[in-house]
PDB file of C-alpha atoms in Angstrom:
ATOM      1  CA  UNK G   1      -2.476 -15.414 -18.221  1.00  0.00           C
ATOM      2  CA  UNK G   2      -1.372 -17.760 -15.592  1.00  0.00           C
ATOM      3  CA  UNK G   3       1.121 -18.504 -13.377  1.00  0.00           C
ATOM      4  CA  UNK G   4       3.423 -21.467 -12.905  1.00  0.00           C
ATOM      5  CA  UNK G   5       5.789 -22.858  -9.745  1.00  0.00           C
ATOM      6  CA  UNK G   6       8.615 -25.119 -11.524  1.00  0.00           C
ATOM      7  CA  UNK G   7      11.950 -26.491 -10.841  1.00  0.00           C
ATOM      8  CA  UNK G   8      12.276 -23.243  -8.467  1.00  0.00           C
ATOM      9  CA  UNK G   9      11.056 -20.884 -11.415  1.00  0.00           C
ATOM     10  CA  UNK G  10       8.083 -19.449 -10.843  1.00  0.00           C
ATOM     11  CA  UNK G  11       6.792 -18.168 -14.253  1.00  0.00           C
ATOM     12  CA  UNK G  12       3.688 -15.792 -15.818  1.00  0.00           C
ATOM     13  CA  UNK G  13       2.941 -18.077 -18.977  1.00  0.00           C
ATOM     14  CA  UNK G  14       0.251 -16.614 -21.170  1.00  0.00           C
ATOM     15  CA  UNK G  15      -3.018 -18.539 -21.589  1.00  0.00           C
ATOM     16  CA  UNK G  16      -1.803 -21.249 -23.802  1.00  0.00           C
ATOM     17  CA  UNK G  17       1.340 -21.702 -21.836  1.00  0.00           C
ATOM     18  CA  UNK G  18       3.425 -21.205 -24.846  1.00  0.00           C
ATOM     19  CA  UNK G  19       5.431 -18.429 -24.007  1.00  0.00           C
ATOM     20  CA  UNK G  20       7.240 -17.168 -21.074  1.00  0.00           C
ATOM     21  CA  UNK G  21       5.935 -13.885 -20.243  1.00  0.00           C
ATOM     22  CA  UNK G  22       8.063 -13.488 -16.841  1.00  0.00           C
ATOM     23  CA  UNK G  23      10.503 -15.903 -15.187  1.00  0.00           C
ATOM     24  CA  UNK G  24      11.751 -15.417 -12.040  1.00  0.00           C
ATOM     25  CA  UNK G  25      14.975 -17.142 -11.267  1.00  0.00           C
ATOM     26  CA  UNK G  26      16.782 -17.397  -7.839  1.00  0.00           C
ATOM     27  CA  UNK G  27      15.549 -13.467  -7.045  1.00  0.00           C
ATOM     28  CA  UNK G  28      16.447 -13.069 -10.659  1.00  0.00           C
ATOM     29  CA  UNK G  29      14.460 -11.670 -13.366  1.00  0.00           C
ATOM     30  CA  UNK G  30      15.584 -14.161 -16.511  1.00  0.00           C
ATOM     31  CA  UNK G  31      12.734 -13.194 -19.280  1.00  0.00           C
ATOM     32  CA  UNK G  32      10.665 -10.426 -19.944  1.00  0.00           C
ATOM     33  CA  UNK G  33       8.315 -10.539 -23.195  1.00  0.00           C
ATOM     34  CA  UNK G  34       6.541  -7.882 -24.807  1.00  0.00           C
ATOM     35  CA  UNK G  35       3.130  -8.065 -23.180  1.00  0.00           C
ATOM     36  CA  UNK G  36       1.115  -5.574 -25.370  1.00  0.00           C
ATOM     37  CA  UNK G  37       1.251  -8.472 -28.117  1.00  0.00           C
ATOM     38  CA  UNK G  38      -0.569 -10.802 -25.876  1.00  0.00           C
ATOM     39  CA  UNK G  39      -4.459 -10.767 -26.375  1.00  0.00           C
ATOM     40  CA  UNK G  40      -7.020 -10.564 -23.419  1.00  0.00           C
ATOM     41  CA  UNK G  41      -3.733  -9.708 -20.886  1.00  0.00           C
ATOM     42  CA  UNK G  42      -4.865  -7.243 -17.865  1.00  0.00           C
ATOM     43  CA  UNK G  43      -1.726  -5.855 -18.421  1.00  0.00           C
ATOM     44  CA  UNK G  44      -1.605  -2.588 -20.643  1.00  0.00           C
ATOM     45  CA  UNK G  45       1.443  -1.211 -21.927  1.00  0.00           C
ATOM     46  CA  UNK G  46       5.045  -2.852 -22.428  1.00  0.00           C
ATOM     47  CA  UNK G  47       7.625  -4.373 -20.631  1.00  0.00           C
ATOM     48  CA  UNK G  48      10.924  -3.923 -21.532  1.00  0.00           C
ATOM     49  CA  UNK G  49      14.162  -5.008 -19.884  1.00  0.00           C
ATOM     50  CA  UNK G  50      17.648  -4.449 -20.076  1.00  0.00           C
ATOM     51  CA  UNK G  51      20.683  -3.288 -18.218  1.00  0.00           C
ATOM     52  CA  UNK G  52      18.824  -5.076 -15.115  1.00  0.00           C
ATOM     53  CA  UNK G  53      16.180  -2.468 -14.682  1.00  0.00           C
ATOM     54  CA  UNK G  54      12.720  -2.384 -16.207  1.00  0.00           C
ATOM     55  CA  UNK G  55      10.628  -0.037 -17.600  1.00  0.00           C
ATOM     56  CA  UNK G  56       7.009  -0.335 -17.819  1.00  0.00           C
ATOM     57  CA  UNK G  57       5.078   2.198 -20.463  1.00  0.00           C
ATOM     58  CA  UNK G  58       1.617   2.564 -21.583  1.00  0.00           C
ATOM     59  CA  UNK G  59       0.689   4.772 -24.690  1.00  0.00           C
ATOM     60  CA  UNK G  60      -2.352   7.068 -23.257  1.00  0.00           C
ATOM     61  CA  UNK G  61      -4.049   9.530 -25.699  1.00  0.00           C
ATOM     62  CA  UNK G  62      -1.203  11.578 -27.311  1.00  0.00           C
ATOM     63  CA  UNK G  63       1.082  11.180 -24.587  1.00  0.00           C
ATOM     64  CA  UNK G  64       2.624   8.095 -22.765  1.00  0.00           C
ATOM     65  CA  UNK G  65       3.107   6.753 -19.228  1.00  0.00           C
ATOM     66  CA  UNK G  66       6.367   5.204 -18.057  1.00  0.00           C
ATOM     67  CA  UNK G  67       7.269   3.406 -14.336  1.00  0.00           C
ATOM     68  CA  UNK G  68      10.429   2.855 -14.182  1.00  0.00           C
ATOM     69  CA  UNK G  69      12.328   0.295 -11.919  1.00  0.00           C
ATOM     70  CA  UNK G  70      15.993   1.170 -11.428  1.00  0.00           C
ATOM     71  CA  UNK G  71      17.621  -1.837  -9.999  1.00  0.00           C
ATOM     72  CA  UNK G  72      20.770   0.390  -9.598  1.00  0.00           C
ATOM     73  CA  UNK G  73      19.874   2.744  -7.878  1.00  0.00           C
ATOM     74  CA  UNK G  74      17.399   0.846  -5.662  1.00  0.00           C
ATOM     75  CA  UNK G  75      14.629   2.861  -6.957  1.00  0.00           C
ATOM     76  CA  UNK G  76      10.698   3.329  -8.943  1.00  0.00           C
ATOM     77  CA  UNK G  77      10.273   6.007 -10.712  1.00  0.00           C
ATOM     78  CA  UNK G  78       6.713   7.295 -11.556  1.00  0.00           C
ATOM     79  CA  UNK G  79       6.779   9.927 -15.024  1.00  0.00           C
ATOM     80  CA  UNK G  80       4.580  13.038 -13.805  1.00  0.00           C
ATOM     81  CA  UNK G  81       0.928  12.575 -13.670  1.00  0.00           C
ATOM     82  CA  UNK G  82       0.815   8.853 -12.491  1.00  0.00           C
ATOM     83  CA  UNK G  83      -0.861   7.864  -9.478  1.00  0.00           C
ATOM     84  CA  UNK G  84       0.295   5.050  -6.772  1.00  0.00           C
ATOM     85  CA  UNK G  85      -3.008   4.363  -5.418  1.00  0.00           C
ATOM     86  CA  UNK G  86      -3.550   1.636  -2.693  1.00  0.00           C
ATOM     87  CA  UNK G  87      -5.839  -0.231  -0.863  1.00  0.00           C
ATOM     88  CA  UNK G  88      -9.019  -2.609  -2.427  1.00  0.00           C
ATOM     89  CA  UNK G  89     -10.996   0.942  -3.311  1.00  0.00           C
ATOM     90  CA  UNK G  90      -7.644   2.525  -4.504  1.00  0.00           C
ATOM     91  CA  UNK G  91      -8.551   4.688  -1.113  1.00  0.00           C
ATOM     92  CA  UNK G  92      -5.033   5.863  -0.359  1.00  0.00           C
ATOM     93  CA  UNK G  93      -3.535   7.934  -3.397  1.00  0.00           C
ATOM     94  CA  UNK G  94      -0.147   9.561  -4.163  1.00  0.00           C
ATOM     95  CA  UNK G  95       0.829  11.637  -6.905  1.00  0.00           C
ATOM     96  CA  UNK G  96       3.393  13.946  -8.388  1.00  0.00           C
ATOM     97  CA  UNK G  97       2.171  16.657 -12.236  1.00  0.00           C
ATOM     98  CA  UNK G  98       4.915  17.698 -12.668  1.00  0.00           C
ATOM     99  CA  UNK G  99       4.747  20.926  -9.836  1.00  0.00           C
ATOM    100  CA  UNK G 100       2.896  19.922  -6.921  1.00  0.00           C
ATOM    101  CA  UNK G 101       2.608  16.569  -4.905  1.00  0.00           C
ATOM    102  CA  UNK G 102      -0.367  15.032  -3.169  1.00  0.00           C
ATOM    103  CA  UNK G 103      -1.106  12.148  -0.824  1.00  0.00           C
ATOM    104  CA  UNK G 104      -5.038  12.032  -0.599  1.00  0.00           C
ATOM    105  CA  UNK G 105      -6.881   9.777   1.265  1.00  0.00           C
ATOM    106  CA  UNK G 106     -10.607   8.579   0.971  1.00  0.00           C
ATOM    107  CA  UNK G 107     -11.726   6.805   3.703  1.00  0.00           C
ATOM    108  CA  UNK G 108     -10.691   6.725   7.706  1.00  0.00           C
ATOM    109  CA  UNK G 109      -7.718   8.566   8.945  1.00  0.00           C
ATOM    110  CA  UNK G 110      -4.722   9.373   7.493  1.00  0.00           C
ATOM    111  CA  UNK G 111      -1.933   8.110  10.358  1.00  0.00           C
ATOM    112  CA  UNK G 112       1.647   9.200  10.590  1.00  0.00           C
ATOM    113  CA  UNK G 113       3.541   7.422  13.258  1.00  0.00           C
ATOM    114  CA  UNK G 114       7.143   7.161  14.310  1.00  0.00           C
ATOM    115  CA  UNK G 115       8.405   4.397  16.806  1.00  0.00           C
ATOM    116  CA  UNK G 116      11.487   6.075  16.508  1.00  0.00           C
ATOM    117  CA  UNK G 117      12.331  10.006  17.485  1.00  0.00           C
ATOM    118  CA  UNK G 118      11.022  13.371  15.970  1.00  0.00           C
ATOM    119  CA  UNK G 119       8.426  13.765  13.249  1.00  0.00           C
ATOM    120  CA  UNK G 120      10.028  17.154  11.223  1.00  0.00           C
ATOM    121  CA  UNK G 121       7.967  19.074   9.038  1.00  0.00           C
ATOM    122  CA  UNK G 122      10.611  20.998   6.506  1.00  0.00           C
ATOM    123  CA  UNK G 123       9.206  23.794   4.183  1.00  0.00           C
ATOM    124  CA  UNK G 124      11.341  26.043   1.731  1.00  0.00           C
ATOM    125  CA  UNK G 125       8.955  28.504   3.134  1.00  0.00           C
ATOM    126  CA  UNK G 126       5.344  28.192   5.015  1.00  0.00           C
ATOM    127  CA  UNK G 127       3.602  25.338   6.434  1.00  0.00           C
ATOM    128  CA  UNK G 128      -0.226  25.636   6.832  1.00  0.00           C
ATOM    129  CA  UNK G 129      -2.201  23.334   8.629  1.00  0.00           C
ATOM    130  CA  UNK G 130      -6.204  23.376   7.551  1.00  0.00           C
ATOM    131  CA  UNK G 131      -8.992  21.932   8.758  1.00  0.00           C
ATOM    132  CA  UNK G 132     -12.601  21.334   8.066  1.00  0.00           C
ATOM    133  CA  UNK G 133     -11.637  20.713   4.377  1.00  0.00           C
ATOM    134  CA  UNK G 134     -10.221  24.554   3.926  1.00  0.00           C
ATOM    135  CA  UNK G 135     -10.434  26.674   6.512  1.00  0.00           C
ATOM    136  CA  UNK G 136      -7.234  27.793   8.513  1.00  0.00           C
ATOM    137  CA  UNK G 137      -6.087  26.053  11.732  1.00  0.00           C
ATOM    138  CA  UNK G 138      -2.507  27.004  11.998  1.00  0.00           C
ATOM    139  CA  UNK G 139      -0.134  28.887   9.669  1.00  0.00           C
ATOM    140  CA  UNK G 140       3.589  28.912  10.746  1.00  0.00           C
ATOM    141  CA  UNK G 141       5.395  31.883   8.465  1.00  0.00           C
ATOM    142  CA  UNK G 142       9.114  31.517   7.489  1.00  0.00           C
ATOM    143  CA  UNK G 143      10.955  34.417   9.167  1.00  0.00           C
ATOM    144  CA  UNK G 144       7.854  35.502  10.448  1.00  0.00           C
ATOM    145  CA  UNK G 145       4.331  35.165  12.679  1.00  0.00           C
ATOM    146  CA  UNK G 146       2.906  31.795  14.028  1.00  0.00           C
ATOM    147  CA  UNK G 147      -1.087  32.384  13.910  1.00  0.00           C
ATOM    148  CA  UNK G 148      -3.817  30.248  15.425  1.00  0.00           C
ATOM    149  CA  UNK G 149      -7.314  30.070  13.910  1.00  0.00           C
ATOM    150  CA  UNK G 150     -10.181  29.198  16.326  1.00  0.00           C
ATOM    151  CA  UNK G 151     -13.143  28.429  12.963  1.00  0.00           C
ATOM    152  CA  UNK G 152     -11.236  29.756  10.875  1.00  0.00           C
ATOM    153  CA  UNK G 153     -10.680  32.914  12.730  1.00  0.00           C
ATOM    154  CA  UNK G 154      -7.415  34.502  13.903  1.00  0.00           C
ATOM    155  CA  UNK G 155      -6.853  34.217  18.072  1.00  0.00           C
ATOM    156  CA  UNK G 156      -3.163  33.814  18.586  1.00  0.00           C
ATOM    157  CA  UNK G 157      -0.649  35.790  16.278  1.00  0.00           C
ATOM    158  CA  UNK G 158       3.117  35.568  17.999  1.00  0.00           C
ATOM    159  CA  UNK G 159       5.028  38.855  16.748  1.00  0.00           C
ATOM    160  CA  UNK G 160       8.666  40.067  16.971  1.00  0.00           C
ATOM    161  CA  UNK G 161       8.283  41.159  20.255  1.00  0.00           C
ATOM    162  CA  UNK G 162       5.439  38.614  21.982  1.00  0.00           C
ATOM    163  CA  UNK G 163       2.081  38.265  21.120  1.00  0.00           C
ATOM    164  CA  UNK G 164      -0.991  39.576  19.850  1.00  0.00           C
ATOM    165  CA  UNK G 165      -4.560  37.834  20.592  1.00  0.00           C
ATOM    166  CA  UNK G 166      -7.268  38.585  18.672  1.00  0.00           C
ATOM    167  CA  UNK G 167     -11.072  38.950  19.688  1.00  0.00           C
TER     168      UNK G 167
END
């Protein structure tokens, strides 16, 4: 597998430089090979193209894997139960199966920042905060109480008419 700047092209020739596996044209993808034929490739799977978006899929087990790049709509698409994962140790992690999403991180902090405005949380219901791996730190309630853990013990509870502190 190797890669090749010509005549503005820049191209992903397999190891005998035979065959074109990718070309990319003025921003333009111009060919797109079948690269589960080619032997020793890092690359698993198939890559398809057509109708200007491509679709990358991988047969795992019984089931397969698909990524799909939608040039229309601007968008990737990762089929349930594939992992984004970043960073040299794959430390940074995000995932969707299919009923719950995750973003897990492995090493140093996890930063969220905004040079803009507002940061909004939105939940269809409750949003939890925990610390210490699992133990409560704040749980905000839809239609209901706001409640502050000190060590995973309840101090602050707000009710419908003030306050209640705990022990």
């Amino acid at each position: 597998f190797g890669v090749l700047l010509s005549a503005g092209q820049l191209k992903f020739q397999d190891m005998t430089a035979s065959a074109n596996i990718l070309t990319l044209d003025d921003d333009k993808i111009q060919t797109v090979v079948n690269l589960d034929v080619l032997a020793g490739a890092d690359i698993t799977g198939a890559v398809t193209q057509g109708s200007g978006d491509i679709t990358l899929t991988s047969t795992v087990g019984s089931g397969s894997s698909t990524i799909l790049f939608d040039t229309s709509a601007g968008t990737i698409t990762f089929q349930d139960n594939i992992r984004a994962k970043f960073g040299t140790g794959s430390d940074l992690d995000i995932h969707h199966n299919g009923t719950d999403s995750a973003i897990e991180n492995s090493t140093g902090d996890l930063n969220i920042k905004t040079t803009g405005d507002d940061i909004n949380i939105t939940a269809a219901d409750d949003i939890n905060l925990l610390v210490q791996g699992n133990e409560n730190g704040i749980a905000v309630k839809g239609n209901a109480e706001v409640i502050l853990y000190h060590n995973n013990e309840a101090r602050v509870t707000t009710t419908s008419d003030g306050t209640d502190f705990g022990g």
